[in-house]
Coordinates of C-alpha atoms and ligand atoms in Angstrom, one line a residue:
X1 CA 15.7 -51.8 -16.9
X2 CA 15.8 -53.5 -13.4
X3 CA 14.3 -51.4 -10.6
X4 CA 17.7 -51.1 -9.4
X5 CA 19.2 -49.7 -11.9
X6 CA 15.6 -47.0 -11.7
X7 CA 16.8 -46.0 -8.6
X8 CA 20.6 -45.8 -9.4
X9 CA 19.3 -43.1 -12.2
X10 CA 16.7 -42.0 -9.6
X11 CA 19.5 -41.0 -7.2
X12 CA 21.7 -39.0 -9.5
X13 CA 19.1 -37.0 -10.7
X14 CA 18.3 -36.1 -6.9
X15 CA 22.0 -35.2 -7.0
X16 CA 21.3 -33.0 -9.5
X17 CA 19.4 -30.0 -6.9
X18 CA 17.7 -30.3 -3.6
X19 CA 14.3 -29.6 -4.9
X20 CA 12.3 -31.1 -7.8
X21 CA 9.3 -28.6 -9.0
X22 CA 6.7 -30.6 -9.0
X23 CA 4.2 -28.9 -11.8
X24 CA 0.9 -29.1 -12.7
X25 CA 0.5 -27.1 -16.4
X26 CA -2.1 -26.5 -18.2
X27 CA -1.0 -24.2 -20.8
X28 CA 1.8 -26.6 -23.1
X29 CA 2.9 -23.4 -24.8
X30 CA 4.5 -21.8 -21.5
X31 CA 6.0 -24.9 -21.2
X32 CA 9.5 -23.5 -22.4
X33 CA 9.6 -20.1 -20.7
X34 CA 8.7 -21.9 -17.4
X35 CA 11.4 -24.4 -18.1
X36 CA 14.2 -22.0 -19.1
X37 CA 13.0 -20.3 -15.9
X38 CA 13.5 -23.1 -13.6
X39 CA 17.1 -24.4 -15.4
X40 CA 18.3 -20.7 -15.2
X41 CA 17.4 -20.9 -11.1
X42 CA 19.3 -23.8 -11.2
X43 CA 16.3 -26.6 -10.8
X44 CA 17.0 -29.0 -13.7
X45 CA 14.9 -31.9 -12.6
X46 CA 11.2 -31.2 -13.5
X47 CA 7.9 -33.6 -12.7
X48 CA 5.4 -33.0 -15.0
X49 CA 2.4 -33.8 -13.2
X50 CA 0.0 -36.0 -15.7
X51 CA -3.2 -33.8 -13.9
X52 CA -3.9 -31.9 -17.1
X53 CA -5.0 -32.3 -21.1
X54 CA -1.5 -30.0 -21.3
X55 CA 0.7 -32.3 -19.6
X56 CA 2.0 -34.7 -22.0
X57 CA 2.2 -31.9 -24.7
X58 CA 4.3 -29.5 -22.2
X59 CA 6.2 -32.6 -21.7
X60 CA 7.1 -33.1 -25.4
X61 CA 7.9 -29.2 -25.4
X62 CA 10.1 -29.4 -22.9
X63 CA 12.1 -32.8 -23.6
X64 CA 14.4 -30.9 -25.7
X65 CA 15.1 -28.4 -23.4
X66 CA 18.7 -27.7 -22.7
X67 CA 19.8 -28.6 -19.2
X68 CA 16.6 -30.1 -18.4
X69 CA 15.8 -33.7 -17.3
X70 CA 11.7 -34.2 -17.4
X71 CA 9.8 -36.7 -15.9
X72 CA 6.0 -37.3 -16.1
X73 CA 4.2 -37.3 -12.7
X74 CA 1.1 -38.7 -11.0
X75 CA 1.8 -41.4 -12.9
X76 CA -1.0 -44.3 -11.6
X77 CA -1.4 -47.2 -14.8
X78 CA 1.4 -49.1 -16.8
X79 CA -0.4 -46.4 -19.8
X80 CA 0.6 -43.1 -17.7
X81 CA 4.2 -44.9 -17.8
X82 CA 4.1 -45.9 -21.5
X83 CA 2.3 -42.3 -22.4
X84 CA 5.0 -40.2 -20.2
X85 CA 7.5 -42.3 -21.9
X86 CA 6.1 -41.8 -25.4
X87 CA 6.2 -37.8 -25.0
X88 CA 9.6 -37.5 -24.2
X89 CA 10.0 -38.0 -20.0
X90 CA 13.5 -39.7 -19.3
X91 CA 12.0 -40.7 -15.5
X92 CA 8.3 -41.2 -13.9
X93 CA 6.9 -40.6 -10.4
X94 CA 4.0 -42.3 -8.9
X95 CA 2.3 -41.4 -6.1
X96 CA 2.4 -45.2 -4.8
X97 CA 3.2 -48.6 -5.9
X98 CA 1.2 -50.9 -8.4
X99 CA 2.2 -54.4 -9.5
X100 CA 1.4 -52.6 -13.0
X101 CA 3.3 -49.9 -12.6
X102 CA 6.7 -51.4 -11.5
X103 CA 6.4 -54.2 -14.5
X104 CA 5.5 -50.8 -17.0
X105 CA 8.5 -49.4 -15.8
X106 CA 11.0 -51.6 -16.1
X107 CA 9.5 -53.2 -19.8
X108 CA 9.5 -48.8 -20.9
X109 CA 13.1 -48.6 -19.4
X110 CA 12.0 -46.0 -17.9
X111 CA 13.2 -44.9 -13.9
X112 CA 10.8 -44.8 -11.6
X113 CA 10.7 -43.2 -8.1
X114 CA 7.7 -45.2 -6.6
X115 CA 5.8 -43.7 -3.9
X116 CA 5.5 -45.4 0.2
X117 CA 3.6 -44.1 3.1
X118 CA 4.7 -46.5 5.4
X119 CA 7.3 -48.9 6.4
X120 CA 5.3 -52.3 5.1
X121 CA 5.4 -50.2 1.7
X122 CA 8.8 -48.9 1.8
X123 CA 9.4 -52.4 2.6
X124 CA 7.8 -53.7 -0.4
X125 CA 9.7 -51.2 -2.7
X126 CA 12.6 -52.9 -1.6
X127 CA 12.0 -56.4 -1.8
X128 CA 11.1 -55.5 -5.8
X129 CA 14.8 -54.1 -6.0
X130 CA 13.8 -50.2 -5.5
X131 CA 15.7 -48.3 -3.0
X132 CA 15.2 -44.8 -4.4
X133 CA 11.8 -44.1 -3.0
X134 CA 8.6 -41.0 -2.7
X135 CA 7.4 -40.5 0.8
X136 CA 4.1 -39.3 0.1
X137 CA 2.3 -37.4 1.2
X138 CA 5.0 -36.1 3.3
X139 CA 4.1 -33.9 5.8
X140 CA 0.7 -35.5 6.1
X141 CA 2.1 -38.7 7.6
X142 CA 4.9 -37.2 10.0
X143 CA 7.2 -35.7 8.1
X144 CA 10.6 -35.5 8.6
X145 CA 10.3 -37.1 12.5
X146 CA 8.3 -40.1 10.0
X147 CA 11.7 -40.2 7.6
X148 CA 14.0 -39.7 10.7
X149 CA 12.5 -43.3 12.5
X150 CA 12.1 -45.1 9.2
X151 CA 16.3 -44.6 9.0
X152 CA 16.5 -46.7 11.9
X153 CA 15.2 -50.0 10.4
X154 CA 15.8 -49.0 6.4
X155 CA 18.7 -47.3 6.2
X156 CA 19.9 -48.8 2.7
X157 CA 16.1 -46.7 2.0
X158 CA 16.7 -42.9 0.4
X159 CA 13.4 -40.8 -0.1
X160 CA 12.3 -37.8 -2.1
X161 CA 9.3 -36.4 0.6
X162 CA 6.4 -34.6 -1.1
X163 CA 3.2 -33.5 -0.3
X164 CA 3.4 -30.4 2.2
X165 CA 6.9 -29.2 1.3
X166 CA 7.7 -25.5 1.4
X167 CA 10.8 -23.7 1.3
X168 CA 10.5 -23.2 5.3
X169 CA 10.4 -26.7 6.1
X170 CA 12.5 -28.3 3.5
X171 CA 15.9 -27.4 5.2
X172 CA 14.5 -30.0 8.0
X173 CA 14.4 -32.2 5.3
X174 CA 17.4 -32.1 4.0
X175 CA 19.2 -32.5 6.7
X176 CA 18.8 -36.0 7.2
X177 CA 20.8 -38.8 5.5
X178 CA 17.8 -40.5 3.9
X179 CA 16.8 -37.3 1.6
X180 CA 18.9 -36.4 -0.9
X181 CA 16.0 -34.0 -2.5
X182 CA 12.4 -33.1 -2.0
X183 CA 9.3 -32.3 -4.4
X184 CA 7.2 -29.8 -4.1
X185 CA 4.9 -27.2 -6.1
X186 CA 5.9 -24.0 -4.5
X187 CA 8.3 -23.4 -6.9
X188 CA 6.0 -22.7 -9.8
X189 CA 2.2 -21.6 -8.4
X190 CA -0.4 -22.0 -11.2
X191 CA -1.0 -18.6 -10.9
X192 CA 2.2 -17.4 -11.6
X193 CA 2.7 -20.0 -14.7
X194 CA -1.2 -18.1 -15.7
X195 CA 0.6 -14.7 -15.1
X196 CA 3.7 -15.9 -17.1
X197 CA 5.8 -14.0 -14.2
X198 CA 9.0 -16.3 -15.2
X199 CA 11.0 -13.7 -12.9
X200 CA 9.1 -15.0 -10.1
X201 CA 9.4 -18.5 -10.6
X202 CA 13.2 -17.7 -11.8
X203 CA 14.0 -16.1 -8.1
X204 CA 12.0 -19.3 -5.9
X205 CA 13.9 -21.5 -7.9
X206 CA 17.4 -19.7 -7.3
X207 CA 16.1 -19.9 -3.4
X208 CA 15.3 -23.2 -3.2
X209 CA 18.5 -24.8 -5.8
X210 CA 20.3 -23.1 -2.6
X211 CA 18.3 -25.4 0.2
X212 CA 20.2 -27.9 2.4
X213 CA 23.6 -26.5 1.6
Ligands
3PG301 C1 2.4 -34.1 -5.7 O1 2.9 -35.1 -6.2 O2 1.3 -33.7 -6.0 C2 3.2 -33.4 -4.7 O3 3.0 -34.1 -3.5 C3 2.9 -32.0 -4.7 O4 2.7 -31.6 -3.4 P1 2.6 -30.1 -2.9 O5 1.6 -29.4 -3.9 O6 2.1 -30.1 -1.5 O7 4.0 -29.6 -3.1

């Protein structure tokens, strides 16, 4: 699948909600409560961060989730893509942009939404034929005034900012024509997932599916 056609399918899954929970689990057997929790607040796009032993179970568990579209995150080696893949993730998120990592990609058929920090690496996305991009880490490197500028040059460039994103500052976000969604962890805290308190997780994600509207 040709990176443009990754970013095509990146796009209308950002269509999908303004915000994609980025998780970190650690416990595959919550897996589905925390994912019916998230769908029922209206947050079908979920990144399964690759930061645990539980990830690439939880993201088998939740593959056949109704309503849900799962992607493995933190994805850094042409294995993370071909492991994510394997257990089920219909996209995959890197925190950057490897050589590696595009070619794994493309060969697994799997979309990507590569990462860029700047505009040499934003620019470097787009020469392969990606146009869907991360900014990461977002509000690290300048936020939205960073994503606002970076319109000016690259305006055929969309991003998905993450790294800093709450539910206070992702309205600023949003607003602007280059970001169609942002990432972030708020949604579903560790400790809540530990503290099973799917209400919880239910009601942020019913806040934030309501972001930028
Ligand atoms: C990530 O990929 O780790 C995201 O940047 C999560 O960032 P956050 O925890 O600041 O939302």
């Amino acid at each position: 699948m040709p990176p443009e056609t990754q970013s095509a399918r990146m796009r209308q899954l950002c269509a999908l909600a303004p915000v994609i929970p980025v998780l970190v689990i650690t416990d595959a057997g919550t897996a589905p409560d925390l994912g019916r929790a998230l769908v029922a607040g209206g947050l079908p796009v979920l990144e399964v961060t690759l930061r645990s032993d539980a990830a690439l179970p939880a993201i088998r568990a939740l593959s056949g989730l109704k309503g849900a579209h799962v992607g493995a995150g933190t994805v850094l080696s042409a294995d993370d893509v071909a492991r994510g893949k394997d257990a089920g993730a219909t996209f995959a998120v890197s925190p950057g942009l490897t050589d590696a990592i595009a070619r794994a990609a493309e060969d697994a058929g799997l979309p990507l939404l590569p990462g860029a920090a700047t505009a040499s690496e934003a620019m470097r996305a787009r020469d392969l034929g990606y146009d869907m991009l991360k900014l990461f880490p977002a509000e690290a490197i300048g936020g939205a005034a960073l994503l606002k500028a970076l319109h000016g040059p690259l305006p055929q460039l969309s991003f998905c900012p993450t790294g800093g994103i709450t539910v206070e500052n992702a309205p600023r976000y949003l607003a602007l024509p280059n970001v169609p969604c942002v990432g972030g962890s708020w949604i579903a805290p560790e400790a809540d997932q530990r503290a099973r308190d799917w209400p919880a997780i239910e009601a942020r994600a019913r806040a934030a599916a309501k972001l930028g509207q």
